[in-house]
Amino acid sequence: MASPGPEQARPAPHEIPGASGQPALLRFDGWITGIGTTSGTRLVLGHWPRSPFGPFSDVMVETAEGHRVLLAPTRRTADFIAGTYGFDEVRIVPVGVRTDGAHWSVDAGALLTLRFTVGRRGPLGLLLRAVPGRVAASTACATVFDPFARLLGLRTRGSAGHGRYEWYGARDLRRVTAGTAVYEGRDLGAVGPVVPPVLFGFGSTPRGPSQARVTTTVRVPAGQRF
């Protein structure tokens, strides 16, 4: 086996390896957008400009029947996400995201076309924006906010798959005001509430279609490959 070069030997951005026998912390910085549709299908877009795997985006789909599908761009990202959350099906497909101001365009190969517009932030978004970024992104802040998030049917920390643990550090929140989605050639209808809540992991997204600016921290048990 070849020895790793200097870049391979250094931790990737937002990756904090644990000491020998200690867990590692992986940080994903970006946006989570949760959208419901009148067809009953719900979509959760993760857009991560900074992560231990480099920039990437993924989409979690839950149909009206409860079938959960992950759309991820590489086998490595798919394996990590599927090892953290629960899915009935995983598909490896390019996931491209383009933004033009408040307008977002998402294309996942021939499987999904998603277009949506982000509106102004409400009172909760204004509150989150008032918290300094480094504080809001911390696991300590996520722990403090968790009891309040539960009052809204949300969670900002909890156990994940394969012995992992997660914290969601919310830094902003805006409403999704309009959008269209076509999945597997089927028009999903108008954007609506994320009802019922998605069941990929311990948490969900706000009931109203929205986009959150977040730093997600995942603690991976010692010795576990990722």
PDB file of C-alpha atoms in Angstrom:
ATOM      1  CA  MET A   1       0.000   0.000   0.000  1.00  0.00           C
ATOM      2  CA  ALA A   2       1.386   3.413  -0.960  1.00  0.00           C
ATOM      3  CA  SER A   3       2.082   5.903   1.798  1.00  0.00           C
ATOM      4  CA  PRO A   4      -0.346   8.817   1.863  1.00  0.00           C
ATOM      5  CA  GLY A   5       0.868  12.110   0.430  1.00  0.00           C
ATOM      6  CA  PRO A   6       0.774  15.357   2.413  1.00  0.00           C
ATOM      7  CA  GLU A   7      -2.808  16.222   1.371  1.00  0.00           C
ATOM      8  CA  GLN A   8      -4.048  12.728   2.130  1.00  0.00           C
ATOM      9  CA  ALA A   9      -2.367  12.711   5.519  1.00  0.00           C
ATOM     10  CA  ARG A  10      -4.024  15.952   6.672  1.00  0.00           C
ATOM     11  CA  PRO A  11      -7.628  15.896   7.932  1.00  0.00           C
ATOM     12  CA  ALA A  12     -10.141  17.055   5.354  1.00  0.00           C
ATOM     13  CA  PRO A  13     -11.835  20.413   6.039  1.00  0.00           C
ATOM     14  CA  HIS A  14     -14.435  20.146   8.798  1.00  0.00           C
ATOM     15  CA  GLU A  15     -13.077  16.760   9.902  1.00  0.00           C
ATOM     16  CA  ILE A  16     -11.742  16.430  13.449  1.00  0.00           C
ATOM     17  CA  PRO A  17     -10.248  12.954  13.864  1.00  0.00           C
ATOM     18  CA  GLY A  18     -10.301  11.520  17.329  1.00  0.00           C
ATOM     19  CA  ALA A  19      -7.182  10.467  19.153  1.00  0.00           C
ATOM     20  CA  SER A  20      -6.427   6.765  19.226  1.00  0.00           C
ATOM     21  CA  GLY A  21      -9.520   5.000  20.529  1.00  0.00           C
ATOM     22  CA  GLN A  22     -11.588   8.192  20.488  1.00  0.00           C
ATOM     23  CA  PRO A  23     -14.543   9.155  18.236  1.00  0.00           C
ATOM     24  CA  ALA A  24     -14.177  11.594  15.349  1.00  0.00           C
ATOM     25  CA  LEU A  25     -16.317  14.687  14.721  1.00  0.00           C
ATOM     26  CA  LEU A  26     -17.389  15.430  11.142  1.00  0.00           C
ATOM     27  CA  ARG A  27     -18.868  18.846  10.302  1.00  0.00           C
ATOM     28  CA  PHE A  28     -21.081  19.644   7.319  1.00  0.00           C
ATOM     29  CA  ASP A  29     -21.719  23.316   6.613  1.00  0.00           C
ATOM     30  CA  GLY A  30     -24.497  24.369   4.264  1.00  0.00           C
ATOM     31  CA  TRP A  31     -28.267  24.399   3.809  1.00  0.00           C
ATOM     32  CA  ILE A  32     -31.137  21.965   4.416  1.00  0.00           C
ATOM     33  CA  THR A  33     -34.356  22.611   2.493  1.00  0.00           C
ATOM     34  CA  GLY A  34     -37.529  20.724   3.399  1.00  0.00           C
ATOM     35  CA  ILE A  35     -40.453  20.795   0.968  1.00  0.00           C
ATOM     36  CA  GLY A  36     -43.811  19.028   0.937  1.00  0.00           C
ATOM     37  CA  THR A  37     -45.989  18.646  -2.163  1.00  0.00           C
ATOM     38  CA  THR A  38     -49.682  18.180  -2.831  1.00  0.00           C
ATOM     39  CA  SER A  39     -48.935  14.661  -4.134  1.00  0.00           C
ATOM     40  CA  GLY A  40     -47.808  13.668  -0.632  1.00  0.00           C
ATOM     41  CA  THR A  41     -44.146  13.242  -1.596  1.00  0.00           C
ATOM     42  CA  ARG A  42     -41.720  15.151   0.627  1.00  0.00           C
ATOM     43  CA  LEU A  43     -38.216  16.258  -0.374  1.00  0.00           C
ATOM     44  CA  VAL A  44     -35.219  17.211   1.770  1.00  0.00           C
ATOM     45  CA  LEU A  45     -32.284  18.787  -0.042  1.00  0.00           C
ATOM     46  CA  GLY A  46     -28.879  18.918   1.637  1.00  0.00           C
ATOM     47  CA  HIS A  47     -26.473  21.344  -0.042  1.00  0.00           C
ATOM     48  CA  TRP A  48     -22.983  21.185   1.508  1.00  0.00           C
ATOM     49  CA  PRO A  49     -20.327  23.559   0.098  1.00  0.00           C
ATOM     50  CA  ARG A  50     -18.027  22.474   2.948  1.00  0.00           C
ATOM     51  CA  SER A  51     -17.804  18.918   4.250  1.00  0.00           C
ATOM     52  CA  PRO A  52     -15.252  16.181   4.956  1.00  0.00           C
ATOM     53  CA  PHE A  53     -16.129  14.770   1.502  1.00  0.00           C
ATOM     54  CA  GLY A  54     -15.729  18.059  -0.329  1.00  0.00           C
ATOM     55  CA  PRO A  55     -18.646  20.047  -1.769  1.00  0.00           C
ATOM     56  CA  PHE A  56     -21.695  17.919  -2.590  1.00  0.00           C
ATOM     57  CA  SER A  57     -25.494  17.870  -2.526  1.00  0.00           C
ATOM     58  CA  ASP A  58     -27.985  15.081  -1.824  1.00  0.00           C
ATOM     59  CA  VAL A  59     -31.753  14.675  -1.833  1.00  0.00           C
ATOM     60  CA  MET A  60     -33.854  12.541   0.492  1.00  0.00           C
ATOM     61  CA  VAL A  61     -37.253  11.595  -0.934  1.00  0.00           C
ATOM     62  CA  GLU A  62     -40.190  10.115   0.963  1.00  0.00           C
ATOM     63  CA  THR A  63     -43.235   9.190  -1.092  1.00  0.00           C
ATOM     64  CA  ALA A  64     -46.848   9.388   0.047  1.00  0.00           C
ATOM     65  CA  GLU A  65     -46.634   5.635   0.706  1.00  0.00           C
ATOM     66  CA  GLY A  66     -43.650   6.098   3.026  1.00  0.00           C
ATOM     67  CA  HIS A  67     -40.973   4.753   0.649  1.00  0.00           C
ATOM     68  CA  ARG A  68     -37.690   6.504   1.506  1.00  0.00           C
ATOM     69  CA  VAL A  69     -35.108   7.072  -1.218  1.00  0.00           C
ATOM     70  CA  LEU A  70     -31.653   8.661  -1.042  1.00  0.00           C
ATOM     71  CA  LEU A  71     -30.215  10.372  -4.121  1.00  0.00           C
ATOM     72  CA  ALA A  72     -26.474  10.915  -3.620  1.00  0.00           C
ATOM     73  CA  PRO A  73     -23.657  11.767  -6.053  1.00  0.00           C
ATOM     74  CA  THR A  74     -21.006   9.191  -5.065  1.00  0.00           C
ATOM     75  CA  ARG A  75     -20.817   5.802  -3.405  1.00  0.00           C
ATOM     76  CA  ARG A  76     -18.799   7.276  -0.533  1.00  0.00           C
ATOM     77  CA  THR A  77     -21.317  10.005   0.293  1.00  0.00           C
ATOM     78  CA  ALA A  78     -24.203   7.571  -0.188  1.00  0.00           C
ATOM     79  CA  ASP A  79     -22.648   5.039   2.196  1.00  0.00           C
ATOM     80  CA  PHE A  80     -22.049   7.670   4.860  1.00  0.00           C
ATOM     81  CA  ILE A  81     -25.537   9.185   4.636  1.00  0.00           C
ATOM     82  CA  ALA A  82     -27.247   5.777   4.500  1.00  0.00           C
ATOM     83  CA  GLY A  83     -25.176   4.725   7.515  1.00  0.00           C
ATOM     84  CA  THR A  84     -26.431   7.732   9.453  1.00  0.00           C
ATOM     85  CA  TYR A  85     -30.088   7.806   8.366  1.00  0.00           C
ATOM     86  CA  GLY A  86     -32.620   5.178   7.283  1.00  0.00           C
ATOM     87  CA  PHE A  87     -33.673   4.505   3.664  1.00  0.00           C
ATOM     88  CA  ASP A  88     -35.492   1.824   1.726  1.00  0.00           C
ATOM     89  CA  GLU A  89     -33.533   2.550  -1.451  1.00  0.00           C
ATOM     90  CA  VAL A  90     -30.279   4.298  -2.365  1.00  0.00           C
ATOM     91  CA  ARG A  91     -29.514   5.655  -5.831  1.00  0.00           C
ATOM     92  CA  ILE A  92     -26.164   7.000  -7.006  1.00  0.00           C
ATOM     93  CA  VAL A  93     -26.884   9.911  -9.332  1.00  0.00           C
ATOM     94  CA  PRO A  94     -25.288  13.324 -10.021  1.00  0.00           C
ATOM     95  CA  VAL A  95     -26.990  15.986  -7.918  1.00  0.00           C
ATOM     96  CA  GLY A  96     -26.443  19.470  -9.298  1.00  0.00           C
ATOM     97  CA  VAL A  97     -27.504  22.676  -7.531  1.00  0.00           C
ATOM     98  CA  ARG A  98     -27.565  26.154  -9.054  1.00  0.00           C
ATOM     99  CA  THR A  99     -28.606  29.371  -7.332  1.00  0.00           C
ATOM    100  CA  ASP A 100     -29.631  32.746  -8.718  1.00  0.00           C
ATOM    101  CA  GLY A 101     -30.394  34.963  -5.776  1.00  0.00           C
ATOM    102  CA  ALA A 102     -33.483  33.537  -4.100  1.00  0.00           C
ATOM    103  CA  HIS A 103     -34.072  30.999  -6.881  1.00  0.00           C
ATOM    104  CA  TRP A 104     -32.689  27.465  -6.576  1.00  0.00           C
ATOM    105  CA  SER A 105     -32.503  24.774  -9.277  1.00  0.00           C
ATOM    106  CA  VAL A 106     -31.768  21.137  -8.461  1.00  0.00           C
ATOM    107  CA  ASP A 107     -31.265  18.340 -10.991  1.00  0.00           C
ATOM    108  CA  ALA A 108     -30.598  14.734  -9.994  1.00  0.00           C
ATOM    109  CA  GLY A 109     -29.944  13.071 -13.339  1.00  0.00           C
ATOM    110  CA  ALA A 110     -33.200  12.085 -15.013  1.00  0.00           C
ATOM    111  CA  LEU A 111     -34.821  11.237 -11.667  1.00  0.00           C
ATOM    112  CA  LEU A 112     -35.587  14.622 -10.169  1.00  0.00           C
ATOM    113  CA  THR A 113     -36.047  18.221 -11.268  1.00  0.00           C
ATOM    114  CA  LEU A 114     -36.687  20.651  -8.429  1.00  0.00           C
ATOM    115  CA  ARG A 115     -37.125  24.418  -8.636  1.00  0.00           C
ATOM    116  CA  PHE A 116     -37.961  26.634  -5.658  1.00  0.00           C
ATOM    117  CA  THR A 117     -37.817  30.196  -4.399  1.00  0.00           C
ATOM    118  CA  VAL A 118     -36.691  31.233  -0.925  1.00  0.00           C
ATOM    119  CA  GLY A 119     -38.465  34.145   0.745  1.00  0.00           C
ATOM    120  CA  ARG A 120     -37.787  36.353   3.706  1.00  0.00           C
ATOM    121  CA  ARG A 121     -36.898  35.118   7.153  1.00  0.00           C
ATOM    122  CA  GLY A 122     -39.542  35.189   9.869  1.00  0.00           C
ATOM    123  CA  PRO A 123     -39.148  35.852  13.614  1.00  0.00           C
ATOM    124  CA  LEU A 124     -37.302  32.556  14.232  1.00  0.00           C
ATOM    125  CA  GLY A 125     -34.926  33.242  11.368  1.00  0.00           C
ATOM    126  CA  LEU A 126     -34.233  36.716  12.743  1.00  0.00           C
ATOM    127  CA  LEU A 127     -33.538  35.205  16.172  1.00  0.00           C
ATOM    128  CA  LEU A 128     -31.128  32.622  14.743  1.00  0.00           C
ATOM    129  CA  ARG A 129     -29.330  35.306  12.732  1.00  0.00           C
ATOM    130  CA  ALA A 130     -28.773  37.291  15.924  1.00  0.00           C
ATOM    131  CA  VAL A 131     -26.641  34.482  17.396  1.00  0.00           C
ATOM    132  CA  PRO A 132     -22.944  34.715  16.407  1.00  0.00           C
ATOM    133  CA  GLY A 133     -22.139  32.138  13.727  1.00  0.00           C
ATOM    134  CA  ARG A 134     -19.472  30.239  15.663  1.00  0.00           C
ATOM    135  CA  VAL A 135     -21.772  29.987  18.687  1.00  0.00           C
ATOM    136  CA  ALA A 136     -24.812  28.899  16.639  1.00  0.00           C
ATOM    137  CA  ALA A 137     -22.757  26.209  14.879  1.00  0.00           C
ATOM    138  CA  SER A 138     -21.482  24.676  18.127  1.00  0.00           C
ATOM    139  CA  THR A 139     -22.722  21.418  19.619  1.00  0.00           C
ATOM    140  CA  ALA A 140     -23.256  23.237  22.928  1.00  0.00           C
ATOM    141  CA  CYS A 141     -25.707  25.659  21.316  1.00  0.00           C
ATOM    142  CA  ALA A 142     -27.560  22.796  19.612  1.00  0.00           C
ATOM    143  CA  THR A 143     -27.863  21.111  23.000  1.00  0.00           C
ATOM    144  CA  VAL A 144     -29.302  24.265  24.597  1.00  0.00           C
ATOM    145  CA  PHE A 145     -31.809  24.806  21.770  1.00  0.00           C
ATOM    146  CA  ASP A 146     -33.024  21.198  21.649  1.00  0.00           C
ATOM    147  CA  PRO A 147     -35.790  21.516  24.315  1.00  0.00           C
ATOM    148  CA  PHE A 148     -37.195  24.580  22.529  1.00  0.00           C
ATOM    149  CA  ALA A 149     -36.992  22.874  19.130  1.00  0.00           C
ATOM    150  CA  ARG A 150     -39.011  19.958  20.496  1.00  0.00           C
ATOM    151  CA  LEU A 151     -41.887  22.353  21.187  1.00  0.00           C
ATOM    152  CA  LEU A 152     -42.020  22.838  17.394  1.00  0.00           C
ATOM    153  CA  GLY A 153     -41.838  19.099  16.705  1.00  0.00           C
ATOM    154  CA  LEU A 154     -38.137  19.310  15.826  1.00  0.00           C
ATOM    155  CA  ARG A 155     -34.872  18.172  17.384  1.00  0.00           C
ATOM    156  CA  THR A 156     -31.365  19.617  17.217  1.00  0.00           C
ATOM    157  CA  ARG A 157     -29.505  16.613  18.618  1.00  0.00           C
ATOM    158  CA  GLY A 158     -29.974  12.876  18.865  1.00  0.00           C
ATOM    159  CA  SER A 159     -28.741   9.380  18.131  1.00  0.00           C
ATOM    160  CA  ALA A 160     -28.188   8.331  14.531  1.00  0.00           C
ATOM    161  CA  GLY A 161     -27.397   5.049  12.795  1.00  0.00           C
ATOM    162  CA  HIS A 162     -24.349   2.849  13.485  1.00  0.00           C
ATOM    163  CA  GLY A 163     -23.765   4.352  16.926  1.00  0.00           C
ATOM    164  CA  ARG A 164     -23.349   7.878  15.577  1.00  0.00           C
ATOM    165  CA  TYR A 165     -24.644  11.017  17.262  1.00  0.00           C
ATOM    166  CA  GLU A 166     -25.704  14.281  15.591  1.00  0.00           C
ATOM    167  CA  TRP A 167     -26.099  17.948  16.399  1.00  0.00           C
ATOM    168  CA  TYR A 168     -27.848  20.477  14.134  1.00  0.00           C
ATOM    169  CA  GLY A 169     -26.575  24.022  14.614  1.00  0.00           C
ATOM    170  CA  ALA A 170     -29.205  26.229  12.949  1.00  0.00           C
ATOM    171  CA  ARG A 171     -27.945  29.657  11.866  1.00  0.00           C
ATOM    172  CA  ASP A 172     -30.809  30.978   9.745  1.00  0.00           C
ATOM    173  CA  LEU A 173     -34.298  30.007   8.572  1.00  0.00           C
ATOM    174  CA  ARG A 174     -36.297  31.223   5.572  1.00  0.00           C
ATOM    175  CA  ARG A 175     -39.623  30.196   4.070  1.00  0.00           C
ATOM    176  CA  VAL A 176     -39.856  28.482   0.703  1.00  0.00           C
ATOM    177  CA  THR A 177     -42.507  30.539  -1.066  1.00  0.00           C
ATOM    178  CA  ALA A 178     -42.958  28.646  -4.352  1.00  0.00           C
ATOM    179  CA  GLY A 179     -41.653  25.651  -6.224  1.00  0.00           C
ATOM    180  CA  THR A 180     -42.153  22.813  -8.664  1.00  0.00           C
ATOM    181  CA  ALA A 181     -40.869  19.241  -8.619  1.00  0.00           C
ATOM    182  CA  VAL A 182     -40.885  16.348 -11.078  1.00  0.00           C
ATOM    183  CA  TYR A 183     -39.784  12.934  -9.746  1.00  0.00           C
ATOM    184  CA  GLU A 184     -39.402   9.934 -12.039  1.00  0.00           C
ATOM    185  CA  GLY A 185     -41.341  11.808 -14.713  1.00  0.00           C
ATOM    186  CA  ARG A 186     -44.265  12.608 -12.421  1.00  0.00           C
ATOM    187  CA  ASP A 187     -45.269  16.163 -11.516  1.00  0.00           C
ATOM    188  CA  LEU A 188     -45.482  16.232  -7.714  1.00  0.00           C
ATOM    189  CA  GLY A 189     -47.843  19.197  -7.604  1.00  0.00           C
ATOM    190  CA  ALA A 190     -47.634  22.474  -5.746  1.00  0.00           C
ATOM    191  CA  VAL A 191     -45.345  23.073  -2.786  1.00  0.00           C
ATOM    192  CA  GLY A 192     -47.021  22.524   0.572  1.00  0.00           C
ATOM    193  CA  PRO A 193     -46.375  21.596   4.217  1.00  0.00           C
ATOM    194  CA  VAL A 194     -44.006  18.751   5.067  1.00  0.00           C
ATOM    195  CA  VAL A 195     -46.842  16.509   6.290  1.00  0.00           C
ATOM    196  CA  PRO A 196     -46.549  13.891   7.620  1.00  0.00           C
ATOM    197  CA  PRO A 197     -43.038  14.477   9.004  1.00  0.00           C
ATOM    198  CA  VAL A 198     -40.238  12.719   7.127  1.00  0.00           C
ATOM    199  CA  LEU A 199     -38.838   9.614   8.806  1.00  0.00           C
ATOM    200  CA  PHE A 200     -35.192   9.431   7.743  1.00  0.00           C
ATOM    201  CA  GLY A 201     -33.755   9.854  11.233  1.00  0.00           C
ATOM    202  CA  PHE A 202     -34.419  11.182  14.719  1.00  0.00           C
ATOM    203  CA  GLY A 203     -35.318  14.677  13.467  1.00  0.00           C
ATOM    204  CA  SER A 204     -37.541  16.191  10.831  1.00  0.00           C
ATOM    205  CA  THR A 205     -37.832  19.538   9.068  1.00  0.00           C
ATOM    206  CA  PRO A 206     -40.201  22.382   9.994  1.00  0.00           C
ATOM    207  CA  ARG A 207     -43.813  21.748   8.992  1.00  0.00           C
ATOM    208  CA  GLY A 208     -43.838  24.743   6.674  1.00  0.00           C
ATOM    209  CA  PRO A 209     -41.630  24.460   3.561  1.00  0.00           C
ATOM    210  CA  SER A 210     -38.401  26.156   4.540  1.00  0.00           C
ATOM    211  CA  GLN A 211     -34.657  26.400   4.155  1.00  0.00           C
ATOM    212  CA  ALA A 212     -32.286  26.343   7.141  1.00  0.00           C
ATOM    213  CA  ARG A 213     -28.663  27.436   7.167  1.00  0.00           C
ATOM    214  CA  VAL A 214     -26.968  24.817   9.347  1.00  0.00           C
ATOM    215  CA  THR A 215     -23.759  23.323  10.584  1.00  0.00           C
ATOM    216  CA  THR A 216     -24.333  19.627  11.182  1.00  0.00           C
ATOM    217  CA  THR A 217     -21.858  17.785  13.413  1.00  0.00           C
ATOM    218  CA  VAL A 218     -21.730  13.983  13.350  1.00  0.00           C
ATOM    219  CA  ARG A 219     -19.808  12.058  15.995  1.00  0.00           C
ATOM    220  CA  VAL A 220     -18.502   8.791  14.536  1.00  0.00           C
ATOM    221  CA  PRO A 221     -17.466   5.999  16.945  1.00  0.00           C
ATOM    222  CA  ALA A 222     -13.782   5.219  17.237  1.00  0.00           C
ATOM    223  CA  GLY A 223     -12.487   2.815  14.608  1.00  0.00           C
ATOM    224  CA  GLN A 224     -15.491   3.241  12.300  1.00  0.00           C
ATOM    225  CA  ARG A 225     -14.602   3.883   8.661  1.00  0.00           C
ATOM    226  CA  PHE A 226     -16.271   6.707   6.774  1.00  0.00           C
TER     227      PHE A 226
END
